[in-house]
Coordinates of C-alpha atoms in Angstrom, one line a residue:
M1200 CA 143.9 189.3 137.3
A1201 CA 142.7 186.2 138.9
T1202 CA 145.2 183.7 140.5
I1203 CA 145.0 180.1 141.3
T1204 CA 147.6 178.5 143.3
I1205 CA 147.6 174.6 143.9
A1206 CA 149.4 174.2 147.1
N1207 CA 148.1 170.6 148.0
S1208 CA 147.1 167.7 145.5
V1209 CA 143.4 167.5 144.5
T1210 CA 141.9 164.4 142.9
Q1211 CA 138.6 166.0 142.1
P1212 CA 138.2 168.2 139.0
L1213 CA 138.2 172.0 139.8
V1214 CA 136.1 174.1 137.7
I1215 CA 137.5 177.5 136.5
E1216 CA 135.4 180.4 136.3
D1217 CA 135.9 183.6 134.3
R1218 CA 136.7 186.6 136.5
D1219 CA 139.5 188.6 134.7
E1220 CA 140.7 189.0 131.3
K1221 CA 144.1 187.6 132.6
Q1222 CA 144.6 184.4 134.8
L1223 CA 147.7 183.0 136.5
I1224 CA 147.7 179.1 137.4
R1225 CA 150.5 177.9 139.4
V1226 CA 151.1 174.2 140.5
L1227 CA 153.6 174.0 143.5
P1228 CA 156.2 171.3 143.4
L1229 CA 155.1 167.8 143.6
Q1230 CA 151.4 168.7 143.7
K1231 CA 148.7 167.3 141.3
A1232 CA 145.6 168.8 139.9
I1233 CA 142.7 168.7 137.3
L1234 CA 141.2 172.0 136.0
Y1235 CA 138.2 172.3 133.9
H1236 CA 137.2 175.3 132.1
K1237 CA 134.0 175.4 130.1
N1238 CA 133.0 178.3 127.8
N1239 CA 135.6 181.0 128.4
N1240 CA 133.8 184.0 127.7
G1241 CA 136.2 186.6 129.5
I1242 CA 139.8 185.4 130.0
R1243 CA 142.2 186.3 127.1
H1244 CA 145.5 185.4 128.6
T1245 CA 146.3 182.3 130.9
E1246 CA 149.8 181.9 132.4
I1247 CA 150.6 178.6 133.9
T1248 CA 153.5 177.5 135.8
L1249 CA 154.3 173.9 136.8
E1250 CA 156.8 173.6 139.6
E1251 CA 159.4 170.8 139.8
G1252 CA 157.6 167.5 139.8
A1253 CA 154.2 169.1 139.4
N1254 CA 151.3 167.4 137.5
L1255 CA 148.7 169.1 135.9
T1256 CA 145.6 168.1 133.8
Y1257 CA 144.0 171.0 131.8
L1258 CA 140.6 170.8 129.8
L1259 CA 139.1 173.8 127.9
W1260 CA 135.6 172.8 126.3
Q1261 CA 134.1 175.7 124.3
N1262 CA 130.6 174.7 123.0
E1263 CA 129.1 178.2 122.5
G1264 CA 130.3 181.5 121.9
V1265 CA 133.4 183.4 120.7
L1266 CA 136.9 182.2 122.0
D1267 CA 140.0 184.3 121.8
V1268 CA 142.7 183.0 124.1
R1269 CA 146.6 182.9 124.5
F1270 CA 148.2 180.5 126.8
D1271 CA 151.9 180.9 128.2
I1272 CA 152.8 177.8 129.9
S1273 CA 156.1 176.8 131.6
L1274 CA 157.1 173.3 132.9
K1275 CA 160.0 173.1 135.3
Q1276 CA 162.0 169.9 136.0
D1277 CA 160.4 166.6 136.1
S1278 CA 156.7 168.2 135.6
S1279 CA 154.1 167.0 133.5
L1280 CA 151.2 168.6 131.6
T1281 CA 148.0 167.0 129.8
F1282 CA 146.4 170.0 127.9
Y1283 CA 143.1 169.3 126.2
T1284 CA 141.0 171.3 124.1
M1285 CA 137.4 170.7 122.9
T1286 CA 135.5 173.2 120.5
S1287 CA 132.2 172.4 118.9
S1288 CA 131.1 176.1 118.2
N1289 CA 129.8 177.9 115.0
K1290 CA 131.5 181.0 116.2
S1291 CA 135.0 182.4 116.0
I1292 CA 137.7 180.5 117.7
T1293 CA 141.5 181.7 117.9
M1294 CA 143.8 179.9 120.2
N1295 CA 147.7 180.6 120.6
P1296 CA 149.2 178.3 123.2
S1297 CA 152.8 178.4 123.9
I1298 CA 154.5 175.8 126.0
Y1299 CA 158.2 175.8 127.4
L1300 CA 159.7 172.8 128.6
K1301 CA 162.2 174.5 130.6
G1302 CA 163.4 171.9 133.0
E1303 CA 164.9 168.3 132.3
G1304 CA 162.4 165.4 132.3
A1305 CA 159.5 168.0 131.8
S1306 CA 156.8 166.4 129.5
V1307 CA 153.7 167.7 127.8
Q1308 CA 150.6 165.7 125.7
V1309 CA 148.3 168.4 123.9
M1310 CA 145.3 167.0 122.4
N1311 CA 142.8 169.2 120.6
V1312 CA 139.6 168.5 119.0
F1313 CA 137.6 171.0 116.8
L1314 CA 134.3 170.7 115.4
A1315 CA 133.6 173.5 113.2
L1316 CA 130.1 174.2 112.5
D1317 CA 128.1 176.6 109.8
D1318 CA 130.3 179.4 108.9
A1319 CA 132.9 179.1 111.7
K1320 CA 136.3 180.3 111.5
V1321 CA 138.6 178.4 113.6
S1322 CA 142.4 179.1 114.2
C1323 CA 145.1 177.5 116.5
D1324 CA 148.6 178.4 116.3
S1325 CA 150.5 176.4 118.9
F1326 CA 154.5 176.2 119.8
I1327 CA 156.3 174.0 122.0
L1328 CA 159.8 174.7 123.0
H1329 CA 162.3 172.1 124.2
E1330 CA 164.5 174.0 126.2
K1331 CA 166.3 171.3 128.2
G1332 CA 167.5 167.7 127.3
N1333 CA 165.2 164.6 128.2
T1334 CA 162.1 166.5 127.5
Q1335 CA 158.9 164.9 125.8
S1336 CA 155.9 166.5 123.7
V1337 CA 153.1 164.9 122.0
H1338 CA 150.9 167.1 119.9
E1339 CA 147.6 165.6 118.6
S1340 CA 145.0 167.6 116.8
Y1341 CA 141.3 166.1 115.5
I1342 CA 139.5 168.3 112.9
I1343 CA 135.9 168.1 111.7
A1344 CA 134.6 170.7 109.3
L1345 CA 131.1 170.9 108.3
D1346 CA 129.0 173.1 106.2
E1347 CA 131.0 176.1 105.2
A1348 CA 133.3 176.3 108.0
S1349 CA 137.3 176.6 107.8
V1350 CA 139.8 175.4 110.2
K1351 CA 143.5 176.3 110.3
V1352 CA 145.9 174.5 112.6
N1353 CA 149.8 175.3 112.9
N1354 CA 151.7 173.0 115.0
N1355 CA 155.1 174.3 115.9
S1356 CA 157.5 172.1 117.9
K1357 CA 161.4 173.2 118.5
I1358 CA 164.5 171.4 119.9
I1359 CA 167.2 173.7 120.8
K1360 CA 170.8 172.7 120.5
G1361 CA 171.8 171.1 123.8
A1362 CA 168.4 169.5 124.6
S1363 CA 169.4 166.1 123.6
K1364 CA 167.5 162.7 124.4
S1365 CA 164.4 164.8 123.7
N1366 CA 161.3 163.6 121.8
A1367 CA 158.7 165.8 119.8
N1368 CA 155.8 164.2 118.2
Q1369 CA 153.1 165.9 116.1
V1370 CA 149.9 164.3 114.4
A1371 CA 147.1 166.1 112.6
K1372 CA 144.0 164.3 111.4
G1373 CA 141.0 166.1 109.5
L1374 CA 137.7 165.3 108.1
I1375 CA 136.1 167.7 105.5
I1376 CA 132.5 167.0 105.6
G1377 CA 130.8 170.0 103.9
E1378 CA 131.2 170.7 100.1
K1379 CA 132.6 174.1 101.2
S1380 CA 134.3 173.3 104.4
Q1381 CA 138.2 173.7 104.5
I1382 CA 140.8 172.2 106.6
T1383 CA 144.6 173.3 106.7
A1384 CA 147.0 171.6 108.9
D1385 CA 150.6 172.8 109.1
P1386 CA 152.8 170.6 111.1
N1387 CA 156.5 172.0 111.7
L1388 CA 159.5 170.7 113.4
F1389 CA 162.4 172.8 113.9
I1390 CA 165.5 170.6 115.2
E1391 CA 168.6 172.0 116.3
E1392 CA 170.1 169.0 118.2
H1393 CA 171.1 165.5 116.7
D1394 CA 170.6 163.5 119.5
V1395 CA 166.9 163.5 119.4
I1396 CA 163.5 161.8 117.9
A1397 CA 161.2 163.8 116.2
H1398 CA 158.1 162.9 114.1
H1399 CA 155.2 164.7 112.6
G1400 CA 152.4 164.1 110.0
A1401 CA 149.0 165.1 108.8
A1402 CA 146.3 163.3 107.3
I1403 CA 143.0 165.3 105.6
G1404 CA 140.2 163.7 103.8
S1405 CA 136.5 163.0 103.7
L1406 CA 134.5 160.2 105.0
N1407 CA 136.0 156.8 104.2
K1408 CA 133.8 155.3 101.6
D1409 CA 134.7 151.6 102.4
E1410 CA 133.8 152.5 106.2
M1411 CA 130.6 154.0 105.0
F1412 CA 129.6 151.2 102.8
Y1413 CA 130.3 148.7 105.6
L1414 CA 128.3 150.4 108.3
M1415 CA 125.5 151.0 105.8
S1416 CA 125.4 147.3 104.8
R1417 CA 124.8 146.5 108.6
G1418 CA 121.4 148.5 108.1
L1419 CA 122.6 151.9 109.2
S1420 CA 121.4 155.2 107.4
E1421 CA 123.9 157.4 105.9
E1422 CA 123.5 159.9 108.5
Q1423 CA 124.0 157.1 111.2
A1424 CA 127.1 155.9 109.4
S1425 CA 128.8 159.1 109.0
R1426 CA 128.1 160.1 112.9
I1427 CA 129.6 156.9 114.0
I1428 CA 132.8 157.9 112.1
I1429 CA 132.7 161.2 113.1
M1430 CA 132.6 160.4 116.7
G1431 CA 135.5 158.0 116.4
F1432 CA 137.5 161.3 116.0
L1433 CA 136.3 162.4 119.6
Q1434 CA 137.0 159.0 121.3
P1435 CA 140.8 159.6 121.6
L1436 CA 140.2 162.7 124.1
L1437 CA 137.0 161.1 125.7
D1438 CA 139.5 158.0 126.8
H1439 CA 141.5 160.5 128.8
I1440 CA 138.8 162.3 130.6
S1441 CA 138.6 160.9 134.3
D1442 CA 135.4 162.7 135.1
E1443 CA 132.5 160.5 133.7
E1444 CA 129.7 163.3 134.2
T1445 CA 132.1 165.7 132.0
K1446 CA 132.8 162.8 129.4
K1447 CA 129.3 162.2 129.0
E1448 CA 128.0 165.9 128.7
I1449 CA 131.0 166.4 125.9
K1450 CA 129.9 163.3 124.1
E1451 CA 126.0 164.2 124.2
D1452 CA 126.9 167.8 123.0
F1453 CA 128.8 166.4 119.8
E1454 CA 126.2 164.1 119.0
H1455 CA 123.4 166.5 119.3
K1456 CA 125.4 168.9 117.0
L1457 CA 126.0 166.2 114.2
K1458 CA 122.1 165.3 113.7

């Protein structure tokens, strides 16, 4: 079992390497860190603990190979997590992240981008639990299915009784490109407290014909126009990545696979 402890804040991204099937990550009180993990081929279970006032940005990027991983993440008082997942594989992807907001003032932003190619099977079943009051969660999923790929996303958020002044938001957007591709997005809110704010929604469809017509009227081919629209799905995540080299590498990977 590999253990990573952030005892002092770091401003540059730290790269995670696969060493054991299970890893523990702990960010000590008031410390900040950015962790990047590319092509997880060995770790099956990751536990993350953010102590009081800690701040973590975690990016998992899988652009090749099979992925099967579970996350258990605990956030204590006034800690914050930004959790990004990017996949662009034609292999099986299975993710099960569970996030527990255990301290007042804790907040999490989850953003997933799934590009499924060929006959890939992608499944993401996530759970966010608001255990204390004044906790915040935002969960966004952007899904693109091509060829004969299928993607199933279940986003679940629960605010328990007593967790007043909390806020839970979910958004899922999907583009079905292939004639045989499939996307299923199921946002679920479980609310036990009255004094909260909660929203969810899902929008799945094909390429917008009006947008395609406009772009093609400007001289672009159908392939070029569709690529521009699809890359628009990627932009919300890229906008949040601070490391320019990583941002460029991810963008080029998507553009290459969309040719």
